[in-house]
mmCIF file of C-alpha atoms in Angstrom:
data_model
loop_
_atom_site.group_PDB
_atom_site.id
_atom_site.type_symbol
_atom_site.label_atom_id
_atom_site.label_comp_id
_atom_site.label_asym_id
_atom_site.label_seq_id
_atom_site.Cartn_x
_atom_site.Cartn_y
_atom_site.Cartn_z
ATOM 1 C CA UNK A 28 32.687 105.537 -85.805
ATOM 2 C CA UNK A 29 36.328 104.520 -84.943
ATOM 3 C CA UNK A 30 37.289 101.151 -83.533
ATOM 4 C CA UNK A 31 39.213 100.748 -80.297
ATOM 5 C CA UNK A 32 42.720 99.527 -81.191
ATOM 6 C CA UNK A 33 43.267 98.225 -77.669
ATOM 7 C CA UNK A 34 40.262 95.929 -77.795
ATOM 8 C CA UNK A 35 41.308 94.678 -81.236
ATOM 9 C CA UNK A 36 44.766 93.811 -79.967
ATOM 10 C CA UNK A 37 43.366 91.996 -76.950
ATOM 11 C CA UNK A 38 40.912 90.005 -79.023
ATOM 12 C CA UNK A 39 43.614 88.996 -81.459
ATOM 13 C CA UNK A 40 45.996 87.924 -78.680
ATOM 14 C CA UNK A 41 43.268 85.980 -76.913
ATOM 15 C CA UNK A 42 42.202 84.061 -80.005
ATOM 16 C CA UNK A 43 43.951 80.620 -79.937
ATOM 17 C CA UNK A 44 43.560 80.274 -83.676
ATOM 18 C CA UNK A 45 45.889 83.203 -84.246
ATOM 19 C CA UNK A 46 48.677 81.913 -81.887
ATOM 20 C CA UNK A 47 51.739 80.269 -83.516
ATOM 21 C CA UNK A 48 51.764 76.509 -83.047
ATOM 22 C CA UNK A 49 54.534 74.861 -81.008
ATOM 23 C CA UNK A 50 56.354 72.409 -83.317
ATOM 24 C CA UNK A 51 57.377 70.231 -80.359
ATOM 25 C CA UNK A 52 53.739 69.692 -79.346
ATOM 26 C CA UNK A 53 52.319 69.100 -82.808
ATOM 27 C CA UNK A 54 50.910 65.635 -83.666
ATOM 28 C CA UNK A 55 53.573 65.106 -86.348
ATOM 29 C CA UNK A 56 56.369 65.741 -83.823
ATOM 30 C CA UNK A 57 54.863 63.280 -81.354
ATOM 31 C CA UNK A 58 54.443 60.693 -84.104
ATOM 32 C CA UNK A 59 58.049 61.193 -85.177
ATOM 33 C CA UNK A 60 59.294 60.710 -81.606
ATOM 34 C CA UNK A 61 57.262 57.519 -81.166
ATOM 35 C CA UNK A 62 58.516 56.199 -84.507
ATOM 36 C CA UNK A 63 62.123 56.935 -83.503
ATOM 37 C CA UNK A 64 61.688 55.143 -80.167
ATOM 38 C CA UNK A 65 60.078 52.113 -81.827
ATOM 39 C CA UNK A 66 62.830 51.970 -84.450
ATOM 40 C CA UNK A 67 65.502 52.108 -81.750
ATOM 41 C CA UNK A 68 63.752 49.393 -79.707
ATOM 42 C CA UNK A 69 63.485 47.114 -82.748
ATOM 43 C CA UNK A 70 67.163 47.654 -83.596
ATOM 44 C CA UNK A 71 68.263 46.863 -80.033
ATOM 45 C CA UNK A 72 66.053 43.763 -79.981
ATOM 46 C CA UNK A 73 67.528 42.514 -83.248
ATOM 47 C CA UNK A 74 71.070 43.122 -81.988
ATOM 48 C CA UNK A 75 70.353 41.309 -78.703
ATOM 49 C CA UNK A 76 68.822 38.298 -80.503
ATOM 50 C CA UNK A 77 71.738 38.155 -82.943
ATOM 51 C CA UNK A 78 74.298 38.188 -80.127
ATOM 52 C CA UNK A 79 72.330 35.560 -78.200
ATOM 53 C CA UNK A 80 71.890 33.198 -81.158
ATOM 54 C CA UNK A 81 75.232 33.741 -82.916
ATOM 55 C CA UNK A 82 77.472 34.596 -79.978
ATOM 56 C CA UNK A 83 80.124 31.984 -80.802
ATOM 57 C CA UNK A 84 80.321 33.018 -84.454
ATOM 58 C CA UNK A 85 80.488 36.721 -83.572
ATOM 59 C CA UNK A 86 83.281 35.980 -81.106
ATOM 60 C CA UNK A 87 85.293 34.260 -83.850
ATOM 61 C CA UNK A 88 84.666 37.195 -86.218
ATOM 62 C CA UNK A 89 85.810 39.710 -83.613
ATOM 63 C CA UNK A 90 88.900 37.630 -82.780
ATOM 64 C CA UNK A 91 89.785 37.463 -86.473
ATOM 65 C CA UNK A 92 89.255 41.221 -86.768
ATOM 66 C CA UNK A 93 91.502 41.818 -83.764
ATOM 67 C CA UNK A 94 94.225 39.639 -85.315
ATOM 68 C CA UNK A 95 93.835 41.535 -88.590
ATOM 69 C CA UNK A 96 94.243 44.824 -86.723
ATOM 70 C CA UNK A 97 97.516 43.510 -85.243
ATOM 71 C CA UNK A 98 98.845 42.448 -88.668
ATOM 72 C CA UNK A 99 97.729 45.723 -90.229
ATOM 73 C CA UNK A 100 99.297 47.813 -87.475
ATOM 74 C CA UNK A 101 102.647 46.020 -87.657
ATOM 75 C CA UNK A 102 102.616 46.263 -91.451
ATOM 76 C CA UNK A 103 101.931 49.999 -91.298
ATOM 77 C CA UNK A 104 104.985 50.407 -89.057
ATOM 78 C CA UNK A 105 107.160 48.742 -91.709
ATOM 79 C CA UNK A 106 105.552 50.841 -94.432
ATOM 80 C CA UNK A 107 106.285 54.009 -92.482
ATOM 81 C CA UNK A 108 109.875 53.287 -91.453
ATOM 82 C CA UNK A 109 111.156 50.999 -94.239
ATOM 83 C CA UNK A 110 109.077 52.517 -97.076
ATOM 84 C CA UNK A 111 107.856 49.104 -98.215
ATOM 85 C CA UNK A 112 104.684 48.506 -100.135
ATOM 86 C CA UNK A 113 101.848 47.279 -97.940
ATOM 87 C CA UNK A 114 101.777 43.818 -99.523
ATOM 88 C CA UNK A 115 105.479 43.284 -98.937
ATOM 89 C CA UNK A 116 105.218 44.630 -95.419
ATOM 90 C CA UNK A 117 102.326 42.268 -94.592
ATOM 91 C CA UNK A 118 104.258 39.331 -96.046
ATOM 92 C CA UNK A 119 107.288 40.255 -93.944
ATOM 93 C CA UNK A 120 105.201 40.501 -90.769
ATOM 94 C CA UNK A 121 103.419 37.201 -91.461
ATOM 95 C CA UNK A 122 106.635 35.319 -92.236
ATOM 96 C CA UNK A 123 108.293 36.882 -89.192
ATOM 97 C CA UNK A 124 105.492 35.714 -86.887
ATOM 98 C CA UNK A 125 105.514 32.227 -88.416
ATOM 99 C CA UNK A 126 109.292 32.042 -88.067
ATOM 100 C CA UNK A 127 109.135 33.175 -84.431
ATOM 101 C CA UNK A 128 106.530 30.523 -83.606
ATOM 102 C CA UNK A 129 108.520 27.798 -85.409
ATOM 103 C CA UNK A 130 111.745 28.773 -83.626
ATOM 104 C CA UNK A 131 109.924 28.865 -80.288
ATOM 105 C CA UNK A 132 108.450 25.398 -80.829
ATOM 106 C CA UNK A 133 111.708 23.990 -82.213
ATOM 107 C CA UNK A 134 113.940 25.425 -79.515
ATOM 108 C CA UNK A 135 111.715 25.561 -76.454
ATOM 109 C CA UNK A 136 108.686 23.481 -77.400
ATOM 110 C CA UNK A 137 109.636 20.334 -75.428
ATOM 111 C CA UNK A 138 110.622 22.424 -72.409
ATOM 112 C CA UNK A 139 107.367 24.406 -72.559
ATOM 113 C CA UNK A 140 105.283 21.239 -72.834
ATOM 114 C CA UNK A 141 107.209 19.640 -69.991
ATOM 115 C CA UNK A 142 106.837 22.756 -67.824
ATOM 116 C CA UNK A 143 103.116 22.963 -68.563
ATOM 117 C CA UNK A 144 102.629 19.271 -67.753
ATOM 118 C CA UNK A 145 104.582 19.560 -64.517
ATOM 119 C CA UNK A 146 102.628 22.690 -63.601
ATOM 120 C CA UNK A 147 99.339 20.895 -64.176
ATOM 121 C CA UNK A 148 100.400 17.904 -62.081
ATOM 122 C CA UNK A 149 101.704 20.143 -59.297
ATOM 123 C CA UNK A 150 98.472 22.138 -59.236
ATOM 124 C CA UNK A 151 96.388 18.947 -59.051
ATOM 125 C CA UNK A 152 98.491 17.652 -56.163
ATOM 126 C CA UNK A 153 98.299 20.966 -54.338
ATOM 127 C CA UNK A 154 94.547 21.134 -54.881
ATOM 128 C CA UNK A 155 94.102 17.678 -53.344
ATOM 129 C CA UNK A 156 96.341 18.604 -50.425
ATOM 130 C CA UNK A 157 94.473 21.857 -49.831
ATOM 131 C CA UNK A 158 91.119 20.080 -49.961
ATOM 132 C CA UNK A 159 92.300 17.466 -47.454
ATOM 133 C CA UNK A 160 93.512 20.237 -45.159
ATOM 134 C CA UNK A 161 90.151 22.001 -45.330
ATOM 135 C CA UNK A 162 88.232 18.785 -44.660
ATOM 136 C CA UNK A 163 90.306 18.088 -41.550
ATOM 137 C CA UNK A 164 88.920 21.019 -39.512
ATOM 138 C CA UNK A 165 85.426 22.489 -38.935
ATOM 139 C CA UNK A 166 86.251 25.872 -40.477
ATOM 140 C CA UNK A 167 87.509 24.264 -43.657
ATOM 141 C CA UNK A 168 84.431 22.053 -43.870
ATOM 142 C CA UNK A 169 82.227 25.119 -43.577
ATOM 143 C CA UNK A 170 84.154 26.779 -46.419
ATOM 144 C CA UNK A 171 83.732 23.681 -48.616
ATOM 145 C CA UNK A 172 80.026 23.538 -47.845
ATOM 146 C CA UNK A 173 79.533 27.069 -49.149
ATOM 147 C CA UNK A 174 81.875 26.833 -52.130
ATOM 148 C CA UNK A 175 80.203 25.903 -55.448
ATOM 149 C CA UNK A 176 81.028 22.563 -57.029
ATOM 150 C CA UNK A 177 82.746 24.349 -59.940
ATOM 151 C CA UNK A 178 85.376 25.583 -57.445
ATOM 152 C CA UNK A 179 85.791 22.241 -55.716
ATOM 153 C CA UNK A 180 83.149 22.793 -53.038
ATOM 154 C CA UNK A 181 80.000 20.928 -52.113
ATOM 155 C CA UNK A 182 77.447 23.580 -53.050
ATOM 156 C CA UNK A 183 74.889 22.514 -55.649
ATOM 157 C CA UNK A 184 74.432 23.840 -59.148
ATOM 158 C CA UNK A 185 72.004 26.547 -58.136
ATOM 159 C CA UNK A 186 74.770 28.961 -57.239
ATOM 160 C CA UNK A 187 75.520 31.817 -59.557
ATOM 161 C CA UNK A 188 79.235 31.037 -59.350
ATOM 162 C CA UNK A 189 78.512 27.479 -60.381
ATOM 163 C CA UNK A 190 76.477 28.752 -63.280
ATOM 164 C CA UNK A 191 79.350 30.940 -64.393
ATOM 165 C CA UNK A 192 81.755 28.035 -63.993
ATOM 166 C CA UNK A 193 79.588 25.757 -66.077
ATOM 167 C CA UNK A 194 79.367 28.406 -68.777
ATOM 168 C CA UNK A 195 83.134 28.834 -68.755
ATOM 169 C CA UNK A 196 83.637 25.066 -68.945
ATOM 170 C CA UNK A 197 81.121 24.698 -71.749
ATOM 171 C CA UNK A 198 81.975 27.787 -73.763
ATOM 172 C CA UNK A 199 84.495 25.932 -75.894
ATOM 173 C CA UNK A 200 81.971 23.265 -76.788
ATOM 174 C CA UNK A 201 79.475 25.640 -78.373
ATOM 175 C CA UNK A 202 78.499 25.901 -82.003
ATOM 176 C CA UNK A 203 81.955 26.675 -83.347
ATOM 177 C CA UNK A 204 83.809 24.484 -80.842
ATOM 178 C CA UNK A 205 81.710 21.419 -81.587
ATOM 179 C CA UNK A 206 82.130 21.860 -85.339
ATOM 180 C CA UNK A 207 85.871 22.512 -85.530
ATOM 181 C CA UNK A 208 87.328 22.018 -82.077
ATOM 182 C CA UNK A 209 89.463 24.555 -80.273
ATOM 183 C CA UNK A 210 92.470 24.084 -82.552
ATOM 184 C CA UNK A 211 90.305 24.342 -85.648
ATOM 185 C CA UNK A 212 88.708 27.521 -84.332
ATOM 186 C CA UNK A 213 92.146 29.071 -83.769
ATOM 187 C CA UNK A 214 93.146 28.149 -87.323
ATOM 188 C CA UNK A 215 89.951 29.749 -88.669
ATOM 189 C CA UNK A 216 90.675 32.919 -86.687
ATOM 190 C CA UNK A 217 94.243 33.133 -87.992
ATOM 191 C CA UNK A 218 93.313 32.499 -91.632
ATOM 192 C CA UNK A 219 90.331 34.868 -91.563
ATOM 193 C CA UNK A 220 92.422 37.538 -89.848
ATOM 194 C CA UNK A 221 95.123 37.180 -92.515
ATOM 195 C CA UNK A 222 92.579 37.609 -95.293
ATOM 196 C CA UNK A 223 91.084 40.628 -93.517
ATOM 197 C CA UNK A 224 94.556 42.179 -93.279
ATOM 198 C CA UNK A 225 95.365 41.409 -96.933
ATOM 199 C CA UNK A 226 92.392 43.411 -98.237
ATOM 200 C CA UNK A 227 91.103 45.629 -95.430
ATOM 201 C CA UNK A 228 89.471 48.097 -97.831
ATOM 202 C CA UNK A 229 87.501 45.325 -99.539
ATOM 203 C CA UNK A 230 85.808 44.197 -96.318
ATOM 204 C CA UNK A 231 85.451 47.734 -94.940
ATOM 205 C CA UNK A 232 83.781 48.969 -98.130
ATOM 206 C CA UNK A 233 81.518 45.921 -98.138
ATOM 207 C CA UNK A 234 80.382 46.759 -94.618
ATOM 208 C CA UNK A 235 79.845 50.409 -95.580
ATOM 209 C CA UNK A 236 77.487 49.363 -98.394
ATOM 210 C CA UNK A 237 75.086 48.105 -95.714
ATOM 211 C CA UNK A 238 74.839 51.627 -94.287
ATOM 212 C CA UNK A 239 72.347 54.165 -95.745
ATOM 213 C CA UNK A 240 74.039 56.561 -98.174
ATOM 214 C CA UNK A 241 73.616 59.741 -96.063
ATOM 215 C CA UNK A 242 75.248 58.017 -93.052
ATOM 216 C CA UNK A 243 78.226 56.485 -94.874
ATOM 217 C CA UNK A 244 80.769 59.287 -94.229
ATOM 218 C CA UNK A 245 80.035 59.180 -90.513
ATOM 219 C CA UNK A 246 80.103 55.360 -90.462
ATOM 220 C CA UNK A 247 83.472 55.408 -92.239
ATOM 221 C CA UNK A 248 84.904 57.798 -89.651
ATOM 222 C CA UNK A 249 83.588 55.639 -86.798
ATOM 223 C CA UNK A 250 85.020 52.486 -88.387
ATOM 224 C CA UNK A 251 88.472 54.062 -88.690
ATOM 225 C CA UNK A 252 88.208 55.378 -85.137
ATOM 226 C CA UNK A 253 87.343 51.905 -83.783
ATOM 227 C CA UNK A 254 90.233 50.321 -85.712
ATOM 228 C CA UNK A 255 92.738 52.826 -84.333
ATOM 229 C CA UNK A 256 91.393 52.266 -80.829
ATOM 230 C CA UNK A 257 91.789 48.481 -81.161
ATOM 231 C CA UNK A 258 95.373 48.839 -82.405
ATOM 232 C CA UNK A 259 96.245 51.203 -79.563
ATOM 233 C CA UNK A 260 94.708 48.811 -77.023
ATOM 234 C CA UNK A 261 96.558 45.783 -78.409
ATOM 235 C CA UNK A 262 99.898 47.604 -78.525
ATOM 236 C CA UNK A 263 99.545 48.880 -74.982
ATOM 237 C CA UNK A 264 98.292 45.604 -73.556
ATOM 238 C CA UNK A 265 101.086 43.630 -75.264
ATOM 239 C CA UNK A 266 103.710 45.822 -73.577
ATOM 240 C CA UNK A 267 101.860 45.443 -70.291
ATOM 241 C CA UNK A 268 101.775 41.638 -70.635
ATOM 242 C CA UNK A 269 105.484 41.492 -71.463
ATOM 243 C CA UNK A 270 106.477 43.535 -68.399
ATOM 244 C CA UNK A 271 104.189 41.638 -66.002
ATOM 245 C CA UNK A 272 105.264 38.234 -67.300
ATOM 246 C CA UNK A 273 108.969 39.085 -67.112
ATOM 247 C CA UNK A 274 108.761 40.542 -63.604
ATOM 248 C CA UNK A 275 106.668 37.611 -62.375
ATOM 249 C CA UNK A 276 109.055 34.989 -63.758
ATOM 250 C CA UNK A 277 112.171 36.696 -62.376
ATOM 251 C CA UNK A 278 110.559 37.303 -58.983
ATOM 252 C CA UNK A 279 109.327 33.711 -58.627
ATOM 253 C CA UNK A 280 112.760 32.372 -59.637
ATOM 254 C CA UNK A 281 114.405 34.603 -57.038
ATOM 255 C CA UNK A 282 112.002 33.385 -54.319
ATOM 256 C CA UNK A 283 112.663 29.778 -55.283
ATOM 257 C CA UNK A 284 109.211 28.772 -56.511
ATOM 258 C CA UNK A 285 109.390 25.808 -58.917
ATOM 259 C CA UNK A 286 108.287 26.240 -62.542
ATOM 260 C CA UNK A 287 108.967 29.975 -62.413
ATOM 261 C CA UNK A 288 109.225 30.209 -66.226
ATOM 262 C CA UNK A 289 105.840 28.596 -66.803
ATOM 263 C CA UNK A 290 104.223 30.691 -64.066
ATOM 264 C CA UNK A 291 105.707 33.880 -65.516
ATOM 265 C CA UNK A 292 104.414 33.059 -68.994
ATOM 266 C CA UNK A 293 101.017 32.237 -67.493
ATOM 267 C CA UNK A 294 100.918 35.543 -65.578
ATOM 268 C CA UNK A 295 101.760 37.476 -68.740
ATOM 269 C CA UNK A 296 99.101 35.690 -70.799
ATOM 270 C CA UNK A 297 96.456 36.116 -68.102
ATOM 271 C CA UNK A 298 97.202 39.840 -67.994
ATOM 272 C CA UNK A 299 95.534 40.075 -71.418
ATOM 273 C CA UNK A 300 92.368 40.234 -69.278
ATOM 274 C CA UNK A 301 92.741 43.387 -67.141
ATOM 275 C CA UNK A 302 92.191 43.110 -63.359
ATOM 276 C CA UNK A 303 90.623 39.636 -63.389
ATOM 277 C CA UNK A 304 93.604 38.207 -65.284
ATOM 278 C CA UNK A 305 95.955 39.376 -62.525
ATOM 279 C CA UNK A 306 94.083 37.187 -60.025
ATOM 280 C CA UNK A 307 93.962 34.248 -62.460
ATOM 281 C CA UNK A 308 97.726 34.455 -62.969
ATOM 282 C CA UNK A 309 98.518 34.702 -59.247
ATOM 283 C CA UNK A 310 96.426 31.754 -58.028
ATOM 284 C CA UNK A 311 98.650 28.962 -59.495
ATOM 285 C CA UNK A 312 101.777 30.573 -58.064
ATOM 286 C CA UNK A 313 100.173 30.882 -54.632
ATOM 287 C CA UNK A 314 99.049 27.238 -54.735
ATOM 288 C CA UNK A 315 102.585 26.073 -55.495
ATOM 289 C CA UNK A 316 104.014 28.385 -52.855
ATOM 290 C CA UNK A 317 101.765 26.765 -50.228
ATOM 291 C CA UNK A 318 103.720 23.539 -50.666
ATOM 292 C CA UNK A 319 106.948 25.383 -49.828
ATOM 293 C CA UNK A 320 105.784 27.034 -46.636
ATOM 294 C CA UNK A 321 104.106 30.087 -45.167
ATOM 295 C CA UNK A 322 107.134 32.336 -45.717
ATOM 296 C CA UNK A 323 107.266 31.602 -49.452
ATOM 297 C CA UNK A 324 103.507 32.033 -49.769
ATOM 298 C CA UNK A 325 103.663 35.474 -48.158
ATOM 299 C CA UNK A 326 106.601 36.433 -50.402
ATOM 300 C CA UNK A 327 104.724 35.333 -53.549
ATOM 301 C CA UNK A 328 101.623 37.252 -52.482
ATOM 302 C CA UNK A 329 103.770 40.325 -51.821
ATOM 303 C CA UNK A 330 105.518 39.900 -55.191
ATOM 304 C CA UNK A 331 102.265 39.858 -57.165
ATOM 305 C CA UNK A 332 100.894 42.739 -55.110
ATOM 306 C CA UNK A 333 103.964 44.863 -55.870
ATOM 307 C CA UNK A 334 103.865 43.937 -59.576
ATOM 308 C CA UNK A 335 100.206 44.851 -59.858
ATOM 309 C CA UNK A 336 100.798 48.078 -57.936
ATOM 310 C CA UNK A 337 103.599 49.049 -60.335
ATOM 311 C CA UNK A 338 101.516 47.978 -63.333
ATOM 312 C CA UNK A 339 98.399 49.835 -62.209
ATOM 313 C CA UNK A 340 100.002 53.061 -60.946
ATOM 314 C CA UNK A 341 103.134 53.483 -63.082
ATOM 315 C CA UNK A 342 103.033 51.336 -66.207
ATOM 316 C CA UNK A 343 99.336 51.563 -67.092
ATOM 317 C CA UNK A 344 99.117 55.395 -66.888
ATOM 318 C CA UNK A 345 102.168 55.727 -69.160
ATOM 319 C CA UNK A 346 100.686 53.249 -71.654
ATOM 320 C CA UNK A 347 97.219 54.821 -71.526
ATOM 321 C CA UNK A 348 98.708 58.214 -72.233
ATOM 322 C CA UNK A 349 99.514 56.932 -75.725
ATOM 323 C CA UNK A 350 96.829 54.241 -76.028
ATOM 324 C CA UNK A 351 93.257 53.832 -74.740
ATOM 325 C CA UNK A 352 91.938 55.234 -71.479
ATOM 326 C CA UNK A 353 89.252 52.956 -70.047
ATOM 327 C CA UNK A 354 87.768 53.620 -66.583
ATOM 328 C CA UNK A 355 88.341 50.621 -64.277
ATOM 329 C CA UNK A 356 84.650 50.318 -63.376
ATOM 330 C CA UNK A 357 83.680 50.190 -67.070
ATOM 331 C CA UNK A 358 86.330 47.521 -67.689
ATOM 332 C CA UNK A 359 85.151 45.263 -64.860
ATOM 333 C CA UNK A 360 81.457 45.704 -65.690
ATOM 334 C CA UNK A 361 82.110 44.945 -69.366
ATOM 335 C CA UNK A 362 83.932 41.750 -68.386
ATOM 336 C CA UNK A 363 80.949 40.729 -66.270
ATOM 337 C CA UNK A 364 78.468 41.536 -69.055
ATOM 338 C CA UNK A 365 80.287 39.902 -71.970
ATOM 339 C CA UNK A 366 81.352 36.971 -69.800
ATOM 340 C CA UNK A 367 77.715 36.318 -68.890
ATOM 341 C CA UNK A 368 76.573 36.600 -72.528
ATOM 342 C CA UNK A 369 79.405 34.868 -74.403
ATOM 343 C CA UNK A 370 81.057 32.771 -71.687
ATOM 344 C CA UNK A 371 84.817 32.588 -71.277
ATOM 345 C CA UNK A 372 85.610 33.960 -74.793
ATOM 346 C CA UNK A 373 83.499 36.991 -73.929
ATOM 347 C CA UNK A 374 85.558 37.506 -70.774
ATOM 348 C CA UNK A 375 88.767 37.346 -72.834
ATOM 349 C CA UNK A 376 87.688 39.836 -75.500
ATOM 350 C CA UNK A 377 85.586 42.107 -73.269
ATOM 351 C CA UNK A 378 88.261 44.800 -72.908
ATOM 352 C CA UNK A 379 89.188 45.287 -76.600
ATOM 353 C CA UNK A 380 85.516 45.128 -77.558
ATOM 354 C CA UNK A 381 84.702 47.766 -74.941
ATOM 355 C CA UNK A 382 87.586 49.920 -76.178
ATOM 356 C CA UNK A 383 86.133 49.848 -79.694
ATOM 357 C CA UNK A 384 82.609 50.574 -78.437
ATOM 358 C CA UNK A 385 83.856 53.505 -76.325
ATOM 359 C CA UNK A 386 85.633 54.929 -79.373
ATOM 360 C CA UNK A 387 82.416 54.662 -81.407
ATOM 361 C CA UNK A 388 80.372 56.193 -78.583
ATOM 362 C CA UNK A 389 82.880 59.035 -78.275
ATOM 363 C CA UNK A 390 82.538 59.706 -81.994
ATOM 364 C CA UNK A 391 78.742 59.618 -81.923
ATOM 365 C CA UNK A 392 78.228 61.993 -78.994
ATOM 366 C CA UNK A 393 79.417 65.619 -78.791
ATOM 367 C CA UNK A 394 81.730 66.543 -75.914
ATOM 368 C CA UNK A 395 80.310 68.255 -72.861
ATOM 369 C CA UNK A 396 80.613 72.022 -72.524
ATOM 370 C CA UNK A 397 82.302 73.457 -69.464
ATOM 371 C CA UNK A 398 78.979 74.494 -67.886
ATOM 372 C CA UNK A 399 77.517 70.998 -68.495
ATOM 373 C CA UNK A 400 80.202 69.062 -66.670
ATOM 374 C CA UNK A 401 79.531 67.641 -63.202
#
């Protein structure tokens, strides 16, 4: 008797025991996915706790690293163009920076201190005058009632702006600030950054030893990528600060605003913080312009608006073409995030830190294909 091949095929296909198992639905695959998720959650929790507990120390370490990147980048330029050994190039850069600071203090130190003191006194006087003007009319009183106390208003400490203000005011009195003071912290940053720049391979290789052996080549590539991104950001932002500070000082001097030099230097330094720094640098100039009259105030506001328009639409695209491209929304959100976590130092270093993180993220993730793009 012969068997029916059709019935045999059907029985075999219908038997679940003979079907190939799906590796994605197997218990081992599910267990591996759960283990990966738990490992990632634990790592993120540890990172968050470390940042929360050691935020001040991590800020100092990052500032020292950023200073080391500046020294290393300038030294590499001398190595490339003057064919010096790296040690001699670093010594030349360090002595050049020290000499520039000494000459600046020796030649312009008293004038800078005098300008800064006069600027502080003028701002205090203008603040008192503005407050008296607001208190003299109902609209101004309403504004003061809704302004937080950190901004000179009468609102209590429950406001979020007041909370941010208190964090900014107290950020320098944290763990590191209370132990060394602001000046001591700056000295620590400079010395640590110099040592980092003297032996960058020593510290980089030490960090790589903490990475599992199979991941070390990728970690090395990401570390180099982040360092190049930081150097590009610093170089571009330094040029941006120089242009903004120079244009601000010349424009304020032409308008006739007092302390134009100090206000120009302040605008350039504040521009280290993108977007928010532009507002911080313009407020003192507008306060001083109020004492001169409405015409001068309008001219100062127009001056800063034109400078920021030129910086944002002409200068920044040219710089970003050779440096780091950071979306404006990411920049502002990173300033909000790091400012809330680390206080005012986090606001200062949010942009370079985000530039390094974006470079690492770009190295970790593959680019999108043409059919995957939105």
